[in-house]
Amino acid sequence: DQQVKQNSPSLSVQEGRISILNCDYTNSMFDYFLWYKKYPAEGPTFLISISSIKDKNEDGRFTVFLNKSAKHLSLHIVPSQPGDSAVYFCAAKNRGSTLGRLYFGRGTQLTVWP
Amino acid sequence: DSGVTQTPKHLITATGQRVTLRCSPRSGDLSVYWYQQSLDQGLQFLIHYYNGEERAKGNILERFSAQQFPDLHSELNLSSLELGDSALYFCASSPRTSGGALVDTQYFGPGTRLTVL
């Protein structure tokens, strides 16, 4: 049962333009969300996160938006750079659970071309 | 570099065999999480250890087991291996806040790629 879904397996964007990666979740108990970036042969690297009490969090070129009513979040990268080419994973967590686990989507391969 | 180390980087073995994957968390982190990533899948949670004790189990097969040692490193043991066990295995660790709660962010190691032939 995939509780976190990334419905676009790939996204191709020109350098300098905006990249928008989307993520949907089904579990209303999720209250913390994270984005990870993964290069080949490396582990996932934490990028940015957002708590459910906010609807936006910004860190440099990266902004995450959360729409709780739609159970949807998105990651915006502006401007996109070739070095951003990687697989992006959306993850969610229920802070009230003692399990501490993260639930991951299947990832979106972002390609930024010159 | 996240500070989480995993060995070996690659492992090739045959069906029916047993292997051990090793993970050292970031300095000071007491929590270790294990995840499996099969082809085109997201990371699937296997098990969580905190300061030597098992805290949570996910989709971990009975053929798999784990433990966390007093020095906080962790080992994931996979036995009676099948072709379908071929995957990337990641461990992650997370620190605690000054108040003692676990920080939400998990920091991942580079992974072990297991190939079962």
PDB file of C-alpha atoms in Angstrom:
ATOM      1  CA  ASP A   1       0.000   0.000   0.000  1.00  0.00           C
ATOM      2  CA  GLN A   2       1.757   3.094  -1.287  1.00  0.00           C
ATOM      3  CA  GLN A   3       0.859   5.880   1.126  1.00  0.00           C
ATOM      4  CA  VAL A   4       3.147   8.379  -0.573  1.00  0.00           C
ATOM      5  CA  LYS A   5       2.905   8.696  -4.331  1.00  0.00           C
ATOM      6  CA  GLN A   6       5.028  10.443  -6.894  1.00  0.00           C
ATOM      7  CA  ASN A   7       3.104   9.952 -10.078  1.00  0.00           C
ATOM      8  CA  SER A   8       5.687  11.378 -12.444  1.00  0.00           C
ATOM      9  CA  PRO A   9       8.657   9.051 -12.795  1.00  0.00           C
ATOM     10  CA  SER A  10      10.588  11.653 -14.736  1.00  0.00           C
ATOM     11  CA  LEU A  11      10.754  15.379 -15.436  1.00  0.00           C
ATOM     12  CA  SER A  12      12.915  17.237 -17.937  1.00  0.00           C
ATOM     13  CA  VAL A  13      13.528  20.981 -17.545  1.00  0.00           C
ATOM     14  CA  GLN A  14      15.758  23.501 -19.247  1.00  0.00           C
ATOM     15  CA  GLU A  15      18.473  25.172 -17.184  1.00  0.00           C
ATOM     16  CA  GLY A  16      17.274  28.403 -15.590  1.00  0.00           C
ATOM     17  CA  ARG A  17      13.604  27.437 -15.658  1.00  0.00           C
ATOM     18  CA  ILE A  18      11.484  26.244 -12.754  1.00  0.00           C
ATOM     19  CA  SER A  19      11.276  22.564 -11.817  1.00  0.00           C
ATOM     20  CA  ILE A  20       8.113  21.457 -10.034  1.00  0.00           C
ATOM     21  CA  LEU A  21       8.057  18.004  -8.482  1.00  0.00           C
ATOM     22  CA  ASN A  22       4.798  16.716  -7.077  1.00  0.00           C
ATOM     23  CA  CYS A  23       3.875  14.328  -4.306  1.00  0.00           C
ATOM     24  CA  ASP A  24       0.557  13.058  -2.976  1.00  0.00           C
ATOM     25  CA  TYR A  25      -0.172  11.189   0.219  1.00  0.00           C
ATOM     26  CA  THR A  26      -3.137   9.253   1.508  1.00  0.00           C
ATOM     27  CA  ASN A  27      -2.577   9.028   5.256  1.00  0.00           C
ATOM     28  CA  SER A  28      -4.107  12.000   7.078  1.00  0.00           C
ATOM     29  CA  MET A  29      -1.933  11.224  10.119  1.00  0.00           C
ATOM     30  CA  PHE A  30       1.185  12.371   8.287  1.00  0.00           C
ATOM     31  CA  ASP A  31       2.299  15.680   9.724  1.00  0.00           C
ATOM     32  CA  TYR A  32       5.884  16.081   8.586  1.00  0.00           C
ATOM     33  CA  PHE A  33       7.222  15.901   5.069  1.00  0.00           C
ATOM     34  CA  LEU A  34      10.713  15.763   3.632  1.00  0.00           C
ATOM     35  CA  TRP A  35      12.370  15.848   0.249  1.00  0.00           C
ATOM     36  CA  TYR A  36      15.533  13.927  -0.462  1.00  0.00           C
ATOM     37  CA  LYS A  37      17.794  14.078  -3.472  1.00  0.00           C
ATOM     38  CA  LYS A  38      19.688  11.036  -4.669  1.00  0.00           C
ATOM     39  CA  TYR A  39      22.572  10.822  -7.101  1.00  0.00           C
ATOM     40  CA  PRO A  40      23.590   7.464  -8.607  1.00  0.00           C
ATOM     41  CA  ALA A  41      25.726   5.319  -6.306  1.00  0.00           C
ATOM     42  CA  GLU A  42      25.029   7.594  -3.349  1.00  0.00           C
ATOM     43  CA  GLY A  43      22.548   7.566  -0.511  1.00  0.00           C
ATOM     44  CA  PRO A  44      19.604   9.971  -0.334  1.00  0.00           C
ATOM     45  CA  THR A  45      20.578  13.444   0.833  1.00  0.00           C
ATOM     46  CA  PHE A  46      18.167  15.537   2.864  1.00  0.00           C
ATOM     47  CA  LEU A  47      17.043  18.629   0.986  1.00  0.00           C
ATOM     48  CA  ILE A  48      14.188  20.399   2.716  1.00  0.00           C
ATOM     49  CA  SER A  49      11.256  19.640   5.000  1.00  0.00           C
ATOM     50  CA  ILE A  50       7.959  21.094   6.107  1.00  0.00           C
ATOM     51  CA  SER A  51       5.707  20.629   9.094  1.00  0.00           C
ATOM     52  CA  SER A  52       1.963  20.372   8.635  1.00  0.00           C
ATOM     53  CA  ILE A  53       1.472  23.593  10.577  1.00  0.00           C
ATOM     54  CA  LYS A  54       3.015  25.482   7.666  1.00  0.00           C
ATOM     55  CA  ASP A  55       2.058  25.680   4.032  1.00  0.00           C
ATOM     56  CA  LYS A  56       5.405  26.840   2.690  1.00  0.00           C
ATOM     57  CA  ASN A  57       9.063  26.482   3.512  1.00  0.00           C
ATOM     58  CA  GLU A  58      11.890  28.049   1.565  1.00  0.00           C
ATOM     59  CA  ASP A  59      15.607  27.391   1.491  1.00  0.00           C
ATOM     60  CA  GLY A  60      17.540  29.178  -1.202  1.00  0.00           C
ATOM     61  CA  ARG A  61      16.450  27.909  -4.603  1.00  0.00           C
ATOM     62  CA  PHE A  62      14.216  25.259  -3.042  1.00  0.00           C
ATOM     63  CA  THR A  63      10.664  25.822  -1.835  1.00  0.00           C
ATOM     64  CA  VAL A  64       8.230  23.214  -0.619  1.00  0.00           C
ATOM     65  CA  PHE A  65       4.493  23.884  -0.651  1.00  0.00           C
ATOM     66  CA  LEU A  66       1.989  21.871   1.344  1.00  0.00           C
ATOM     67  CA  ASN A  67      -1.745  21.678   0.652  1.00  0.00           C
ATOM     68  CA  LYS A  68      -3.168  19.636   3.512  1.00  0.00           C
ATOM     69  CA  SER A  69      -6.734  19.608   2.263  1.00  0.00           C
ATOM     70  CA  ALA A  70      -5.593  18.098  -1.026  1.00  0.00           C
ATOM     71  CA  LYS A  71      -2.958  15.921   0.663  1.00  0.00           C
ATOM     72  CA  HIS A  72      -0.468  17.264  -1.824  1.00  0.00           C
ATOM     73  CA  LEU A  73       2.974  18.769  -1.652  1.00  0.00           C
ATOM     74  CA  SER A  74       5.331  20.087  -4.255  1.00  0.00           C
ATOM     75  CA  LEU A  75       8.977  21.009  -4.492  1.00  0.00           C
ATOM     76  CA  HIS A  76       9.913  24.022  -6.586  1.00  0.00           C
ATOM     77  CA  ILE A  77      13.470  24.559  -7.753  1.00  0.00           C
ATOM     78  CA  VAL A  78      14.191  28.009  -9.154  1.00  0.00           C
ATOM     79  CA  PRO A  79      16.322  28.448 -11.162  1.00  0.00           C
ATOM     80  CA  SER A  80      17.087  24.859 -12.118  1.00  0.00           C
ATOM     81  CA  GLN A  81      20.722  23.956 -12.665  1.00  0.00           C
ATOM     82  CA  PRO A  82      22.317  20.936 -14.378  1.00  0.00           C
ATOM     83  CA  GLY A  83      23.697  19.840 -11.000  1.00  0.00           C
ATOM     84  CA  ASP A  84      20.115  19.418  -9.804  1.00  0.00           C
ATOM     85  CA  SER A  85      19.741  16.413 -12.089  1.00  0.00           C
ATOM     86  CA  ALA A  86      19.025  13.549  -9.694  1.00  0.00           C
ATOM     87  CA  VAL A  87      16.202  11.396  -8.350  1.00  0.00           C
ATOM     88  CA  TYR A  88      14.009  13.263  -5.886  1.00  0.00           C
ATOM     89  CA  PHE A  89      12.146  11.353  -3.194  1.00  0.00           C
ATOM     90  CA  CYS A  90       9.236  12.660  -1.225  1.00  0.00           C
ATOM     91  CA  ALA A  91       8.890  11.232   2.306  1.00  0.00           C
ATOM     92  CA  ALA A  92       6.311  11.569   5.050  1.00  0.00           C
ATOM     93  CA  LYS A  93       6.137  10.883   8.731  1.00  0.00           C
ATOM     94  CA  ASN A  94       3.586  10.625  11.516  1.00  0.00           C
ATOM     95  CA  ARG A  95       5.284  12.460  14.365  1.00  0.00           C
ATOM     96  CA  GLY A  96       2.793  11.037  16.818  1.00  0.00           C
ATOM     97  CA  SER A  97       3.847   7.490  16.052  1.00  0.00           C
ATOM     98  CA  THR A  98       6.573   5.874  18.100  1.00  0.00           C
ATOM     99  CA  LEU A  99       7.756   4.037  15.004  1.00  0.00           C
ATOM    100  CA  GLY A 100       9.788   6.943  13.714  1.00  0.00           C
ATOM    101  CA  ARG A 101       9.787   5.564  10.203  1.00  0.00           C
ATOM    102  CA  LEU A 102       9.613   7.522   6.982  1.00  0.00           C
ATOM    103  CA  TYR A 103       7.279   6.576   4.150  1.00  0.00           C
ATOM    104  CA  PHE A 104       8.804   7.211   0.732  1.00  0.00           C
ATOM    105  CA  GLY A 105       7.456   7.731  -2.733  1.00  0.00           C
ATOM    106  CA  ARG A 106       9.066   5.955  -5.671  1.00  0.00           C
ATOM    107  CA  GLY A 107      10.960   9.037  -6.778  1.00  0.00           C
ATOM    108  CA  THR A 108      11.056  11.382  -9.744  1.00  0.00           C
ATOM    109  CA  GLN A 109      14.079  11.536 -12.003  1.00  0.00           C
ATOM    110  CA  LEU A 110      14.799  15.203 -12.730  1.00  0.00           C
ATOM    111  CA  THR A 111      16.949  16.035 -15.728  1.00  0.00           C
ATOM    112  CA  VAL A 112      18.052  19.638 -16.192  1.00  0.00           C
ATOM    113  CA  TRP A 113      19.456  20.289 -19.640  1.00  0.00           C
ATOM    114  CA  PRO A 114      21.562  23.281 -20.774  1.00  0.00           C
TER     115      PRO A 114
ATOM    116  CA  ASP B   1      29.106  13.057   3.275  1.00  0.00           C
ATOM    117  CA  SER B   2      26.298  12.366   5.743  1.00  0.00           C
ATOM    118  CA  GLY B   3      28.596  10.798   8.341  1.00  0.00           C
ATOM    119  CA  VAL B   4      26.793   7.448   8.087  1.00  0.00           C
ATOM    120  CA  THR B   5      29.031   4.653   6.820  1.00  0.00           C
ATOM    121  CA  GLN B   6      28.028   1.356   5.296  1.00  0.00           C
ATOM    122  CA  THR B   7      30.090  -1.641   4.273  1.00  0.00           C
ATOM    123  CA  PRO B   8      30.478  -3.314   1.929  1.00  0.00           C
ATOM    124  CA  LYS B   9      29.531  -1.076  -0.981  1.00  0.00           C
ATOM    125  CA  HIS B  10      28.782  -4.025  -3.235  1.00  0.00           C
ATOM    126  CA  LEU B  11      28.006  -7.635  -2.463  1.00  0.00           C
ATOM    127  CA  ILE B  12      27.475 -10.431  -4.982  1.00  0.00           C
ATOM    128  CA  THR B  13      26.362 -13.798  -3.718  1.00  0.00           C
ATOM    129  CA  ALA B  14      24.336 -16.864  -4.654  1.00  0.00           C
ATOM    130  CA  THR B  15      20.844 -17.961  -3.757  1.00  0.00           C
ATOM    131  CA  GLY B  16      20.612 -19.713  -0.426  1.00  0.00           C
ATOM    132  CA  GLN B  17      23.577 -17.889   1.044  1.00  0.00           C
ATOM    133  CA  ARG B  18      23.745 -15.582   4.053  1.00  0.00           C
ATOM    134  CA  VAL B  19      25.269 -12.103   4.172  1.00  0.00           C
ATOM    135  CA  THR B  20      25.833  -9.395   6.747  1.00  0.00           C
ATOM    136  CA  LEU B  21      25.572  -5.688   6.014  1.00  0.00           C
ATOM    137  CA  ARG B  22      27.162  -3.245   8.384  1.00  0.00           C
ATOM    138  CA  CYS B  23      26.258   0.331   9.291  1.00  0.00           C
ATOM    139  CA  SER B  24      27.831   2.924  11.557  1.00  0.00           C
ATOM    140  CA  PRO B  25      25.597   5.882  12.428  1.00  0.00           C
ATOM    141  CA  ARG B  26      26.728   9.482  12.642  1.00  0.00           C
ATOM    142  CA  SER B  27      28.734  10.295  15.703  1.00  0.00           C
ATOM    143  CA  GLY B  28      26.380  10.756  18.631  1.00  0.00           C
ATOM    144  CA  ASP B  29      23.297   9.349  16.905  1.00  0.00           C
ATOM    145  CA  LEU B  30      21.638   6.541  18.823  1.00  0.00           C
ATOM    146  CA  SER B  31      19.049   5.610  16.191  1.00  0.00           C
ATOM    147  CA  VAL B  32      19.636   3.365  13.201  1.00  0.00           C
ATOM    148  CA  TYR B  33      17.025   2.687  10.521  1.00  0.00           C
ATOM    149  CA  TRP B  34      17.318   0.123   7.736  1.00  0.00           C
ATOM    150  CA  TYR B  35      15.590   0.538   4.371  1.00  0.00           C
ATOM    151  CA  GLN B  36      15.455  -1.574   1.226  1.00  0.00           C
ATOM    152  CA  GLN B  37      15.176  -0.116  -2.254  1.00  0.00           C
ATOM    153  CA  SER B  38      14.302  -2.596  -4.960  1.00  0.00           C
ATOM    154  CA  LEU B  39      14.285  -1.716  -8.654  1.00  0.00           C
ATOM    155  CA  ASP B  40      12.060   1.297  -9.380  1.00  0.00           C
ATOM    156  CA  GLN B  41      10.678   1.237  -5.868  1.00  0.00           C
ATOM    157  CA  GLY B  42      10.786   3.783  -3.134  1.00  0.00           C
ATOM    158  CA  LEU B  43      12.660   3.048   0.032  1.00  0.00           C
ATOM    159  CA  GLN B  44      10.851   0.452   2.117  1.00  0.00           C
ATOM    160  CA  PHE B  45      11.340   0.595   5.864  1.00  0.00           C
ATOM    161  CA  LEU B  46      12.710  -2.587   7.403  1.00  0.00           C
ATOM    162  CA  ILE B  47      13.588  -1.976  11.047  1.00  0.00           C
ATOM    163  CA  HIS B  48      14.549   0.698  13.588  1.00  0.00           C
ATOM    164  CA  TYR B  49      16.961   0.362  16.492  1.00  0.00           C
ATOM    165  CA  TYR B  50      17.538   2.867  19.240  1.00  0.00           C
ATOM    166  CA  ASN B  51      20.459   2.557  21.633  1.00  0.00           C
ATOM    167  CA  GLY B  52      20.669  -1.189  21.177  1.00  0.00           C
ATOM    168  CA  GLU B  53      16.965  -1.952  21.361  1.00  0.00           C
ATOM    169  CA  GLU B  54      14.552  -2.730  18.568  1.00  0.00           C
ATOM    170  CA  ARG B  55      11.940   0.034  18.331  1.00  0.00           C
ATOM    171  CA  ALA B  56       9.920  -0.768  15.252  1.00  0.00           C
ATOM    172  CA  LYS B  57       9.610  -3.322  12.494  1.00  0.00           C
ATOM    173  CA  GLY B  58       8.356  -2.721   9.005  1.00  0.00           C
ATOM    174  CA  ASN B  59       8.200  -5.011   6.002  1.00  0.00           C
ATOM    175  CA  ILE B  60      11.085  -7.168   7.141  1.00  0.00           C
ATOM    176  CA  LEU B  61      11.106 -10.818   6.162  1.00  0.00           C
ATOM    177  CA  GLU B  62      11.637 -13.514   8.774  1.00  0.00           C
ATOM    178  CA  ARG B  63      14.818 -14.479   6.908  1.00  0.00           C
ATOM    179  CA  PHE B  64      16.202 -11.055   7.773  1.00  0.00           C
ATOM    180  CA  SER B  65      17.361  -9.935  11.191  1.00  0.00           C
ATOM    181  CA  ALA B  66      19.230  -7.015  12.615  1.00  0.00           C
ATOM    182  CA  GLN B  67      20.934  -5.898  15.757  1.00  0.00           C
ATOM    183  CA  GLN B  68      22.611  -2.832  17.179  1.00  0.00           C
ATOM    184  CA  PHE B  69      25.747  -3.250  19.240  1.00  0.00           C
ATOM    185  CA  PRO B  70      26.982  -1.322  22.303  1.00  0.00           C
ATOM    186  CA  ASP B  71      29.200   0.832  20.102  1.00  0.00           C
ATOM    187  CA  LEU B  72      25.980   1.704  18.191  1.00  0.00           C
ATOM    188  CA  HIS B  73      26.943   0.158  14.892  1.00  0.00           C
ATOM    189  CA  SER B  74      24.271  -2.056  13.389  1.00  0.00           C
ATOM    190  CA  GLU B  75      24.271  -5.186  11.272  1.00  0.00           C
ATOM    191  CA  LEU B  76      21.553  -6.450   8.971  1.00  0.00           C
ATOM    192  CA  ASN B  77      21.698 -10.204   8.420  1.00  0.00           C
ATOM    193  CA  LEU B  78      20.044 -11.649   5.336  1.00  0.00           C
ATOM    194  CA  SER B  79      19.794 -15.432   5.090  1.00  0.00           C
ATOM    195  CA  SER B  80      18.479 -18.032   2.636  1.00  0.00           C
ATOM    196  CA  LEU B  81      18.870 -15.392  -0.025  1.00  0.00           C
ATOM    197  CA  GLU B  82      16.556 -15.340  -3.016  1.00  0.00           C
ATOM    198  CA  LEU B  83      16.863 -13.568  -6.348  1.00  0.00           C
ATOM    199  CA  GLY B  84      14.228 -11.080  -5.216  1.00  0.00           C
ATOM    200  CA  ASP B  85      16.425  -9.924  -2.343  1.00  0.00           C
ATOM    201  CA  SER B  86      18.672  -8.152  -4.832  1.00  0.00           C
ATOM    202  CA  ALA B  87      18.349  -4.497  -3.909  1.00  0.00           C
ATOM    203  CA  LEU B  88      20.025  -1.467  -2.429  1.00  0.00           C
ATOM    204  CA  TYR B  89      20.078  -1.525   1.354  1.00  0.00           C
ATOM    205  CA  PHE B  90      20.392   1.798   3.130  1.00  0.00           C
ATOM    206  CA  CYS B  91      20.813   2.619   6.735  1.00  0.00           C
ATOM    207  CA  ALA B  92      20.062   5.991   8.239  1.00  0.00           C
ATOM    208  CA  SER B  93      20.533   7.624  11.588  1.00  0.00           C
ATOM    209  CA  SER B  94      18.928  10.534  13.344  1.00  0.00           C
ATOM    210  CA  PRO B  95      20.025  12.659  16.269  1.00  0.00           C
ATOM    211  CA  ARG B  96      18.043  13.721  19.289  1.00  0.00           C
ATOM    212  CA  THR B  97      17.038  17.220  20.233  1.00  0.00           C
ATOM    213  CA  SER B  98      18.282  18.749  23.453  1.00  0.00           C
ATOM    214  CA  GLY B  99      14.915  17.749  24.887  1.00  0.00           C
ATOM    215  CA  GLY B 100      15.538  14.114  24.053  1.00  0.00           C
ATOM    216  CA  ALA B 101      13.099  13.682  21.174  1.00  0.00           C
ATOM    217  CA  LEU B 102      14.298  12.188  17.910  1.00  0.00           C
ATOM    218  CA  VAL B 103      14.892  14.693  15.173  1.00  0.00           C
ATOM    219  CA  ASP B 104      12.599  14.057  12.215  1.00  0.00           C
ATOM    220  CA  THR B 105      15.312  14.163   9.588  1.00  0.00           C
ATOM    221  CA  GLN B 106      17.144  10.926   8.881  1.00  0.00           C
ATOM    222  CA  TYR B 107      20.630  10.966   7.396  1.00  0.00           C
ATOM    223  CA  PHE B 108      21.432   8.177   4.988  1.00  0.00           C
ATOM    224  CA  GLY B 109      24.545   6.205   4.275  1.00  0.00           C
ATOM    225  CA  PRO B 110      25.738   5.437   0.723  1.00  0.00           C
ATOM    226  CA  GLY B 111      24.059   2.037   0.702  1.00  0.00           C
ATOM    227  CA  THR B 112      25.069  -1.551   0.000  1.00  0.00           C
ATOM    228  CA  ARG B 113      24.125  -2.968  -3.370  1.00  0.00           C
ATOM    229  CA  LEU B 114      23.292  -6.654  -2.972  1.00  0.00           C
ATOM    230  CA  THR B 115      23.141  -8.849  -6.035  1.00  0.00           C
ATOM    231  CA  VAL B 116      21.883 -12.402  -5.625  1.00  0.00           C
ATOM    232  CA  LEU B 117      22.690 -14.680  -8.578  1.00  0.00           C
TER     233      LEU B 117
END
